[in-house]
Amino acid sequence: MEFTKRFDKIPPYLFAELNRLEAEKKAQGVDVISLGVGDPDTPTAPIVVDVMKKAVEKAEHHVYPPYAGTDLFRNSVSNYYKRRFGVDLDPGSEVLALLGSKEGIAHLSMAVLDPGDLLLVPDPGYPVYRTGAIFAGAQTYTMPLLKENNFLPDFGKIPEHTAYKAKMMFLNYPNNPTAAVANLDFYKEAVEFARKYGIILCSDNSYPETYFDCDPPPSILSVEGAKDIAVEFYSLSKPYNMTGWRIAALVGNREVVNALTTFKKNIDSGTFTAIQEAGAYALDHCDEFVEEMREIYRRRMVKMVCALKEMGIDVEEPEATFYIWAPTPDGMDSFKFTLELLEKTGIIVSPGSGFGRYGEGFFRISLTISDERIDEAVKRLKSVNLSGMKVVK
Ligand SMILES: *Cc1c(COP(=O)(O)O)cnc(C)c1O
């Protein structure tokens, strides 16, 4: 059988290889600790689960949902944006419910880009920005996120003809995998750049509530006039421990919101309205819950950063997200380092190269396992001589 040639263009999925190795180790009886996957380990707030239980029983939820999302959910997203970011959104035209941000990110490329069009993507970055463009038959231009620039793209380095050609750009702060935060000045610069070159600006705001010793990270829509050219993906997955529920929203520029709505009308039929009811409840009532989650991640982050520093790894405390982005010992190849670490400690981390070529030389630790397992991981890390690993380079 033959399938679309676009599959051939999708970069090899390093994480699939890691999953295979993890299964192999487990089969050998190794007690594997996975710090690889960014998926909250603690459950959704019990009160949200209760709302869901009752919502499931309502017959009005058993039919096809409205395409753009329920009024209840869209109002809650709009209220949250006002309360948290000071951003005004018209729930009727500037908010679209999604089956998670991943779906929306991939589909937006298909709704916006034609074959030959150009998408600007950050590297290292969430792999879906690139794969969405590949499925649309479009081209991508890589914006390197370098440590010396605080993992922000340098717009001045983008050639002018590339900027004119570009149709859309993705940004993601607080950033996965680098844990970097963008401030409002950076967003102003991004909006100005996108406006100058006629680029649709897409911000992926997946970690708005996971921050530590910094000001609450802003939304790109807080920039005045941003809605003329920008949209933002806001996901309930990470802040409310709802990755399995599949609920998020696209907000901002109404033409872009409308384009994705049109695309989705032809592909899916929306998010189960009971889930939207539970999502709306989380947005309206769970500020305390996200506060507790911040404290949990902070505790784990401090322990892990201390352990890494003790081992001579040059790492700083991240300001946001539940990730630690650390350089490999002596600049070792990140995949080799990951394999070596698994071999020596039974710990799995994510190799930086899995997030793009500018991720090479780094690895990512996710803090989404229990405190007990974090303690065990710290103990194992302290028992191994990481710097000594350079011999296997
Ligand atoms: C987790 C994550 C997503 C996906 O979120 P869903 O809403 O669960 O699809 C998107 N972008 C980034 C950067 C993420 O880390």
Short mmCIF file of C-alpha atoms and ligand atoms in Angstrom, two decimals:
data_model
loop_
_atom_site.label_atom_id
_atom_site.label_comp_id
_atom_site.label_asym_id
_atom_site.label_seq_id
_atom_site.Cartn_x
_atom_site.Cartn_y
_atom_site.Cartn_z
CA MET A 1 0.00 0.00 0.00
CA GLU A 2 1.09 3.56 -0.55
CA PHE A 3 0.40 6.52 1.68
CA THR A 4 0.91 10.25 1.39
CA LYS A 5 4.46 11.28 0.52
CA ARG A 6 4.09 13.93 3.19
CA PHE A 7 4.77 11.18 5.76
CA ASP A 8 8.30 10.90 4.34
CA LYS A 9 8.97 14.51 5.28
CA ILE A 10 8.11 14.11 8.94
CA PRO A 11 11.33 14.07 10.96
CA PRO A 12 12.19 10.80 12.71
CA TYR A 13 10.49 10.66 16.05
CA LEU A 14 13.30 10.22 18.57
CA PHE A 15 10.82 9.77 21.36
CA ALA A 16 9.42 6.62 19.75
CA GLU A 17 12.91 5.12 19.94
CA LEU A 18 13.11 6.15 23.59
CA ASN A 19 9.75 4.53 24.33
CA ARG A 20 11.05 1.33 22.79
CA LEU A 21 14.18 1.44 24.97
CA GLU A 22 12.11 2.16 28.05
CA ALA A 23 9.93 -0.90 27.37
CA GLU A 24 13.06 -2.99 26.81
CA LYS A 25 14.59 -1.87 30.13
CA LYS A 26 11.36 -2.54 31.98
CA ALA A 27 11.17 -6.01 30.45
CA GLN A 28 14.68 -6.60 31.88
CA GLY A 29 13.30 -5.73 35.31
CA VAL A 30 14.86 -2.26 35.58
CA ASP A 31 12.88 0.19 37.73
CA VAL A 32 12.74 2.92 35.09
CA ILE A 33 12.04 6.53 36.16
CA SER A 34 10.70 8.56 33.28
CA LEU A 35 11.42 12.28 33.38
CA GLY A 36 10.70 12.36 29.68
CA VAL A 37 7.05 13.11 29.16
CA GLY A 38 5.38 16.44 30.00
CA ASP A 39 2.08 15.16 31.30
CA PRO A 40 0.90 16.20 34.80
CA ASP A 41 0.97 13.25 37.21
CA THR A 42 -1.57 14.63 39.67
CA PRO A 43 -5.28 14.35 38.85
CA THR A 44 -7.75 16.96 37.65
CA ALA A 45 -9.32 18.91 40.55
CA PRO A 46 -11.99 16.67 42.18
CA ILE A 47 -14.55 19.48 41.93
CA VAL A 48 -14.08 19.60 38.14
CA VAL A 49 -14.54 15.83 37.99
CA ASP A 50 -17.78 16.24 40.00
CA VAL A 51 -19.06 18.87 37.57
CA MET A 52 -18.26 16.47 34.73
CA LYS A 53 -20.11 13.58 36.38
CA LYS A 54 -23.27 15.63 36.62
CA ALA A 55 -22.81 17.10 33.14
CA VAL A 56 -22.57 13.64 31.58
CA GLU A 57 -26.07 12.85 32.80
CA LYS A 58 -27.68 15.82 31.08
CA ALA A 59 -29.39 14.71 27.87
CA GLU A 60 -28.80 18.10 26.23
CA HIS A 61 -25.10 17.24 26.20
CA HIS A 62 -25.65 14.04 24.25
CA VAL A 63 -26.07 15.69 20.86
CA TYR A 64 -23.54 17.29 18.50
CA PRO A 65 -21.91 20.31 20.13
CA PRO A 66 -22.07 23.78 18.52
CA TYR A 67 -19.14 24.05 16.06
CA ALA A 68 -17.33 26.96 17.67
CA GLY A 69 -17.95 25.80 21.25
CA THR A 70 -20.66 26.44 23.82
CA ASP A 71 -21.50 29.97 24.94
CA LEU A 72 -20.71 28.91 28.50
CA PHE A 73 -17.17 27.78 27.66
CA ARG A 74 -16.41 30.71 25.37
CA ASN A 75 -17.63 33.17 28.00
CA SER A 76 -15.41 31.54 30.62
CA VAL A 77 -12.37 31.78 28.33
CA SER A 78 -13.18 35.44 27.69
CA ASN A 79 -13.60 36.14 31.42
CA TYR A 80 -10.34 34.37 32.20
CA TYR A 81 -8.47 36.47 29.61
CA LYS A 82 -9.91 39.63 31.12
CA ARG A 83 -9.12 38.63 34.69
CA ARG A 84 -5.67 37.16 34.09
CA PHE A 85 -4.29 39.24 31.19
CA GLY A 86 -6.54 42.31 31.01
CA VAL A 87 -7.46 41.27 27.46
CA ASP A 88 -10.96 41.86 26.02
CA LEU A 89 -12.29 39.04 23.85
CA ASP A 90 -15.67 38.83 22.19
CA PRO A 91 -16.76 35.28 23.06
CA GLY A 92 -18.93 35.11 19.94
CA SER A 93 -16.25 35.87 17.34
CA GLU A 94 -12.87 35.79 19.01
CA VAL A 95 -12.96 32.45 20.86
CA LEU A 96 -13.06 28.96 19.34
CA ALA A 97 -13.17 25.75 21.38
CA LEU A 98 -10.61 23.11 20.36
CA LEU A 99 -10.03 19.41 20.99
CA GLY A 100 -6.76 20.40 22.66
CA SER A 101 -4.21 22.87 21.29
CA LYS A 102 -2.35 20.19 19.34
CA GLU A 103 -5.28 19.65 17.03
CA GLY A 104 -5.74 23.40 16.55
CA ILE A 105 -2.04 24.06 15.91
CA ALA A 106 -1.80 21.36 13.24
CA HIS A 107 -5.11 22.30 11.62
CA LEU A 108 -4.40 26.04 11.59
CA SER A 109 -1.50 25.45 9.20
CA MET A 110 -3.89 23.58 6.92
CA ALA A 111 -6.44 26.39 7.13
CA VAL A 112 -3.87 29.11 6.40
CA LEU A 113 -1.02 27.71 4.32
CA ASP A 114 -0.92 26.60 0.69
CA PRO A 115 1.83 24.47 -0.87
CA GLY A 116 4.93 26.63 -1.16
CA ASP A 117 3.90 29.04 1.60
CA LEU A 118 6.34 29.71 4.40
CA LEU A 119 5.89 29.22 8.15
CA LEU A 120 8.39 30.56 10.71
CA VAL A 121 9.00 28.03 13.51
CA PRO A 122 11.06 28.23 16.70
CA ASP A 123 13.78 25.60 17.21
CA PRO A 124 13.97 23.86 19.63
CA GLY A 125 10.21 23.66 19.77
CA TYR A 126 7.03 21.69 20.00
CA PRO A 127 7.24 19.37 16.95
CA VAL A 128 3.63 19.96 15.83
CA TYR A 129 4.38 23.45 14.40
CA ARG A 130 6.59 21.83 11.78
CA THR A 131 4.48 18.76 11.09
CA GLY A 132 1.34 20.87 10.59
CA ALA A 133 3.17 22.80 7.86
CA ILE A 134 4.39 19.56 6.29
CA PHE A 135 0.84 18.21 6.05
CA ALA A 136 -0.18 21.51 4.45
CA GLY A 137 2.60 21.07 1.88
CA ALA A 138 4.16 24.30 3.12
CA GLN A 139 7.79 25.17 3.86
CA THR A 140 9.27 26.06 7.23
CA TYR A 141 11.99 28.52 8.17
CA THR A 142 13.82 27.83 11.43
CA MET A 143 14.18 30.57 14.05
CA PRO A 144 16.95 29.38 16.41
CA LEU A 145 16.30 29.83 20.14
CA LEU A 146 19.75 30.37 21.59
CA LYS A 147 20.77 30.54 25.22
CA GLU A 148 22.64 33.83 24.64
CA ASN A 149 19.32 35.37 23.52
CA ASN A 150 17.43 33.94 26.51
CA PHE A 151 15.86 31.47 24.07
CA LEU A 152 13.98 34.22 22.23
CA PRO A 153 14.17 34.41 18.42
CA ASP A 154 16.25 37.24 16.97
CA PHE A 155 13.94 38.82 14.37
CA GLY A 156 16.83 40.93 13.09
CA LYS A 157 18.47 37.73 11.83
CA ILE A 158 15.57 36.81 9.56
CA PRO A 159 16.43 37.86 5.98
CA GLU A 160 14.05 40.49 4.65
CA HIS A 161 12.89 38.42 1.65
CA THR A 162 12.12 35.55 4.07
CA ALA A 163 10.13 37.88 6.30
CA TYR A 164 8.12 39.15 3.31
CA LYS A 165 7.50 35.62 2.09
CA ALA A 166 6.45 34.26 5.51
CA LYS A 167 2.70 33.87 5.97
CA MET A 168 2.59 32.76 9.59
CA MET A 169 4.81 32.41 12.67
CA PHE A 170 4.63 30.35 15.85
CA LEU A 171 5.92 31.53 19.20
CA ASN A 172 5.61 29.63 22.49
CA TYR A 173 6.17 31.21 25.91
CA PRO A 174 6.51 30.09 28.64
CA ASN A 175 8.54 27.82 26.39
CA ASN A 176 8.61 24.09 25.98
CA PRO A 177 11.36 22.78 26.06
CA THR A 178 13.61 25.66 27.23
CA ALA A 179 11.39 26.94 30.10
CA ALA A 180 12.10 30.52 28.95
CA VAL A 181 9.60 33.32 29.54
CA ALA A 182 8.82 36.22 27.19
CA ASN A 183 8.00 39.65 28.57
CA LEU A 184 5.68 42.24 27.09
CA ASP A 185 8.54 44.11 25.41
CA PHE A 186 9.44 41.02 23.43
CA TYR A 187 5.81 40.53 22.44
CA LYS A 188 5.63 44.17 21.31
CA GLU A 189 8.64 43.57 19.11
CA ALA A 190 7.05 40.40 17.70
CA VAL A 191 3.77 42.18 16.95
CA GLU A 192 5.62 45.02 15.24
CA PHE A 193 7.65 42.58 13.14
CA ALA A 194 4.59 40.57 12.13
CA ARG A 195 2.63 43.70 11.29
CA LYS A 196 5.46 45.10 9.15
CA TYR A 197 5.75 41.94 7.06
CA GLY A 198 2.09 40.90 7.03
CA ILE A 199 2.61 37.73 9.06
CA ILE A 200 -0.11 35.97 11.04
CA LEU A 201 1.32 35.66 14.53
CA CYS A 202 0.37 32.57 16.57
CA SER A 203 1.29 32.36 20.21
CA ASP A 204 1.09 28.96 21.92
CA ASN A 205 0.28 29.71 25.55
CA SER A 206 0.28 26.26 27.12
CA TYR A 207 1.91 27.10 30.47
CA PRO A 208 0.32 30.39 31.57
CA GLU A 209 -0.05 29.36 35.22
CA THR A 210 3.17 27.46 35.85
CA TYR A 211 5.63 30.17 36.87
CA PHE A 212 7.82 30.66 39.93
CA ASP A 213 9.80 33.73 40.91
CA CYS A 214 8.79 36.00 38.07
CA ASP A 215 5.79 38.16 37.26
CA PRO A 216 2.89 36.17 35.82
CA PRO A 217 3.80 35.64 32.14
CA PRO A 218 1.77 37.90 29.81
CA SER A 219 -0.37 36.98 26.83
CA ILE A 220 0.69 38.25 23.41
CA LEU A 221 -2.79 39.73 23.16
CA SER A 222 -1.88 42.13 25.99
CA VAL A 223 0.04 44.11 23.37
CA GLU A 224 -2.09 46.95 22.08
CA GLY A 225 -3.38 46.24 18.60
CA ALA A 226 -2.12 42.63 18.70
CA LYS A 227 -5.54 41.33 17.72
CA ASP A 228 -5.08 42.89 14.27
CA ILE A 229 -2.62 40.14 13.40
CA ALA A 230 -2.29 37.72 16.32
CA VAL A 231 -4.04 34.71 17.79
CA GLU A 232 -3.23 32.65 20.84
CA PHE A 233 -3.70 28.98 21.63
CA TYR A 234 -4.74 28.61 25.24
CA SER A 235 -4.84 25.07 26.61
CA LEU A 236 -6.48 23.79 29.78
CA SER A 237 -4.29 20.67 29.62
CA LYS A 238 -1.30 21.75 31.68
CA PRO A 239 -2.72 24.32 34.17
CA TYR A 240 -5.67 22.18 35.23
CA ASN A 241 -4.17 18.70 34.79
CA MET A 242 -6.64 18.01 31.99
CA THR A 243 -4.41 16.58 29.23
CA GLY A 244 -6.69 13.58 28.77
CA TRP A 245 -9.86 15.62 28.44
CA ARG A 246 -8.84 17.35 25.20
CA ILE A 247 -9.94 20.92 25.62
CA ALA A 248 -8.36 24.21 24.62
CA ALA A 249 -9.24 27.40 22.77
CA LEU A 250 -8.01 29.59 19.95
CA VAL A 251 -8.51 33.27 20.77
CA GLY A 252 -7.74 36.61 19.15
CA ASN A 253 -7.97 37.84 15.54
CA ARG A 254 -11.47 37.04 14.34
CA GLU A 255 -10.55 36.32 10.73
CA VAL A 256 -8.05 33.67 11.82
CA VAL A 257 -10.49 32.28 14.39
CA ASN A 258 -13.11 32.13 11.64
CA ALA A 259 -10.72 30.37 9.22
CA LEU A 260 -9.98 27.62 11.72
CA THR A 261 -13.68 27.32 12.55
CA THR A 262 -14.44 26.79 8.85
CA PHE A 263 -11.71 24.18 8.57
CA LYS A 264 -12.84 22.31 11.67
CA LYS A 265 -16.50 22.34 10.61
CA ASN A 266 -15.40 20.09 7.78
CA ILE A 267 -13.17 17.81 9.86
CA ASP A 268 -14.61 17.34 13.35
CA SER A 269 -17.78 18.23 15.18
CA GLY A 270 -16.44 19.91 18.27
CA THR A 271 -15.68 19.07 21.88
CA PHE A 272 -18.20 17.09 23.98
CA THR A 273 -20.31 19.81 25.61
CA ALA A 274 -20.04 18.14 29.03
CA ILE A 275 -16.26 18.55 28.81
CA GLN A 276 -16.77 22.21 27.88
CA GLU A 277 -18.96 22.62 30.96
CA ALA A 278 -16.24 21.12 33.17
CA GLY A 279 -13.60 23.24 31.40
CA ALA A 280 -15.63 26.39 32.00
CA TYR A 281 -15.87 25.47 35.67
CA ALA A 282 -12.09 25.01 35.89
CA LEU A 283 -11.50 28.42 34.29
CA ASP A 284 -13.97 30.13 36.63
CA HIS A 285 -13.14 28.44 39.92
CA CYS A 286 -9.67 26.89 39.99
CA ASP A 287 -7.28 29.78 40.72
CA GLU A 288 -6.41 28.18 44.05
CA PHE A 289 -5.82 24.83 42.40
CA VAL A 290 -3.25 26.29 39.99
CA GLU A 291 -1.58 27.97 42.95
CA GLU A 292 -1.21 24.57 44.65
CA MET A 293 0.18 23.09 41.46
CA ARG A 294 2.77 25.85 41.25
CA GLU A 295 3.96 24.98 44.74
CA ILE A 296 4.23 21.28 43.89
CA TYR A 297 6.33 21.97 40.78
CA ARG A 298 8.43 24.55 42.59
CA ARG A 299 9.33 22.02 45.30
CA ARG A 300 10.34 19.41 42.74
CA MET A 301 12.16 21.95 40.56
CA VAL A 302 14.33 23.22 43.44
CA LYS A 303 15.32 19.67 44.43
CA MET A 304 16.20 18.71 40.90
CA VAL A 305 18.13 21.88 40.08
CA CYS A 306 20.16 21.45 43.30
CA ALA A 307 20.97 17.88 42.37
CA LEU A 308 22.03 18.83 38.84
CA LYS A 309 24.19 21.69 40.10
CA GLU A 310 25.89 19.39 42.59
CA MET A 311 26.76 17.19 39.66
CA GLY A 312 28.46 20.10 37.95
CA ILE A 313 25.74 20.72 35.39
CA ASP A 314 25.48 24.39 34.53
CA VAL A 315 21.77 24.92 35.06
CA GLU A 316 19.67 27.76 36.45
CA GLU A 317 16.29 27.61 38.12
CA PRO A 318 13.67 27.95 35.39
CA GLU A 319 11.20 30.82 35.75
CA ALA A 320 8.26 28.89 34.36
CA THR A 321 6.88 25.57 33.02
CA PHE A 322 7.43 22.19 34.65
CA TYR A 323 10.60 21.55 32.65
CA ILE A 324 14.30 21.93 33.32
CA TRP A 325 16.42 22.54 30.21
CA ALA A 326 20.01 21.67 30.96
CA PRO A 327 23.22 21.42 28.93
CA THR A 328 24.64 17.92 28.57
CA PRO A 329 27.93 17.29 30.41
CA ASP A 330 30.83 18.58 28.31
CA GLY A 331 28.52 19.28 25.40
CA MET A 332 27.94 15.58 24.83
CA ASP A 333 25.56 14.51 22.03
CA SER A 334 22.12 14.64 23.61
CA PHE A 335 20.83 11.30 22.34
CA LYS A 336 24.03 9.50 23.38
CA PHE A 337 23.78 11.16 26.78
CA THR A 338 20.17 10.04 27.16
CA LEU A 339 21.09 6.43 26.34
CA GLU A 340 24.07 6.50 28.67
CA LEU A 341 22.00 7.97 31.51
CA LEU A 342 19.32 5.32 31.05
CA GLU A 343 21.97 2.62 31.08
CA LYS A 344 23.66 3.92 34.25
CA THR A 345 20.67 5.10 36.28
CA GLY A 346 17.45 3.78 34.76
CA ILE A 347 16.36 7.41 34.31
CA ILE A 348 14.84 8.64 31.07
CA VAL A 349 15.18 12.28 30.03
CA SER A 350 14.33 13.88 26.67
CA PRO A 351 17.28 14.49 24.34
CA GLY A 352 17.35 18.11 23.17
CA SER A 353 17.76 17.07 19.55
CA GLY A 354 14.24 15.62 19.67
CA PHE A 355 12.99 19.22 19.69
CA GLY A 356 15.04 20.34 16.69
CA ARG A 357 18.68 20.75 15.78
CA TYR A 358 19.17 23.80 18.02
CA GLY A 359 18.17 21.60 20.93
CA GLU A 360 21.38 19.60 20.46
CA GLY A 361 23.69 19.80 23.47
CA PHE A 362 20.77 20.00 25.91
CA PHE A 363 18.38 17.63 27.62
CA ARG A 364 14.95 18.22 29.12
CA ILE A 365 13.70 16.98 32.48
CA SER A 366 9.99 16.98 33.13
CA LEU A 367 8.87 17.36 36.75
CA THR A 368 5.61 15.51 36.27
CA ILE A 369 6.29 12.50 38.48
CA SER A 370 5.57 12.11 42.18
CA ASP A 371 7.79 13.69 44.85
CA GLU A 372 8.89 10.21 45.96
CA ARG A 373 10.06 9.37 42.47
CA ILE A 374 11.77 12.76 42.15
CA ASP A 375 13.64 11.96 45.38
CA GLU A 376 14.64 8.56 44.01
CA ALA A 377 15.78 10.16 40.73
CA VAL A 378 17.85 12.73 42.65
CA LYS A 379 19.45 9.92 44.67
CA ARG A 380 20.36 8.00 41.54
CA LEU A 381 21.68 11.08 39.76
CA LYS A 382 23.95 11.88 42.69
CA SER A 383 25.40 8.38 42.60
CA VAL A 384 26.58 8.62 39.00
CA ASN A 385 29.51 10.57 37.66
CA LEU A 386 27.92 12.47 34.81
CA SER A 387 31.03 14.38 33.79
CA GLY A 388 32.81 11.09 33.42
CA MET A 389 30.40 10.29 30.63
CA LYS A 390 32.32 12.35 28.16
CA VAL A 391 34.54 9.36 27.47
CA VAL A 392 31.68 7.75 25.55
CA LYS A 393 31.27 10.83 23.32
C1 LIG B 1 1.41 20.24 25.86
C2 LIG B 1 1.63 21.22 24.78
C3 LIG B 1 0.67 21.42 23.78
C4 LIG B 1 -0.55 20.55 23.62
O1 LIG B 1 -1.54 20.80 24.45
P1 LIG B 1 -2.95 20.11 24.26
O2 LIG B 1 -3.91 21.21 24.50
O3 LIG B 1 -3.01 19.03 25.28
O4 LIG B 1 -3.06 19.56 22.87
C5 LIG B 1 0.88 22.44 22.86
N1 LIG B 1 1.99 23.18 22.89
C6 LIG B 1 2.95 23.00 23.81
C7 LIG B 1 4.15 23.85 23.78
C8 LIG B 1 2.79 22.01 24.77
O5 LIG B 1 3.78 21.80 25.65
#
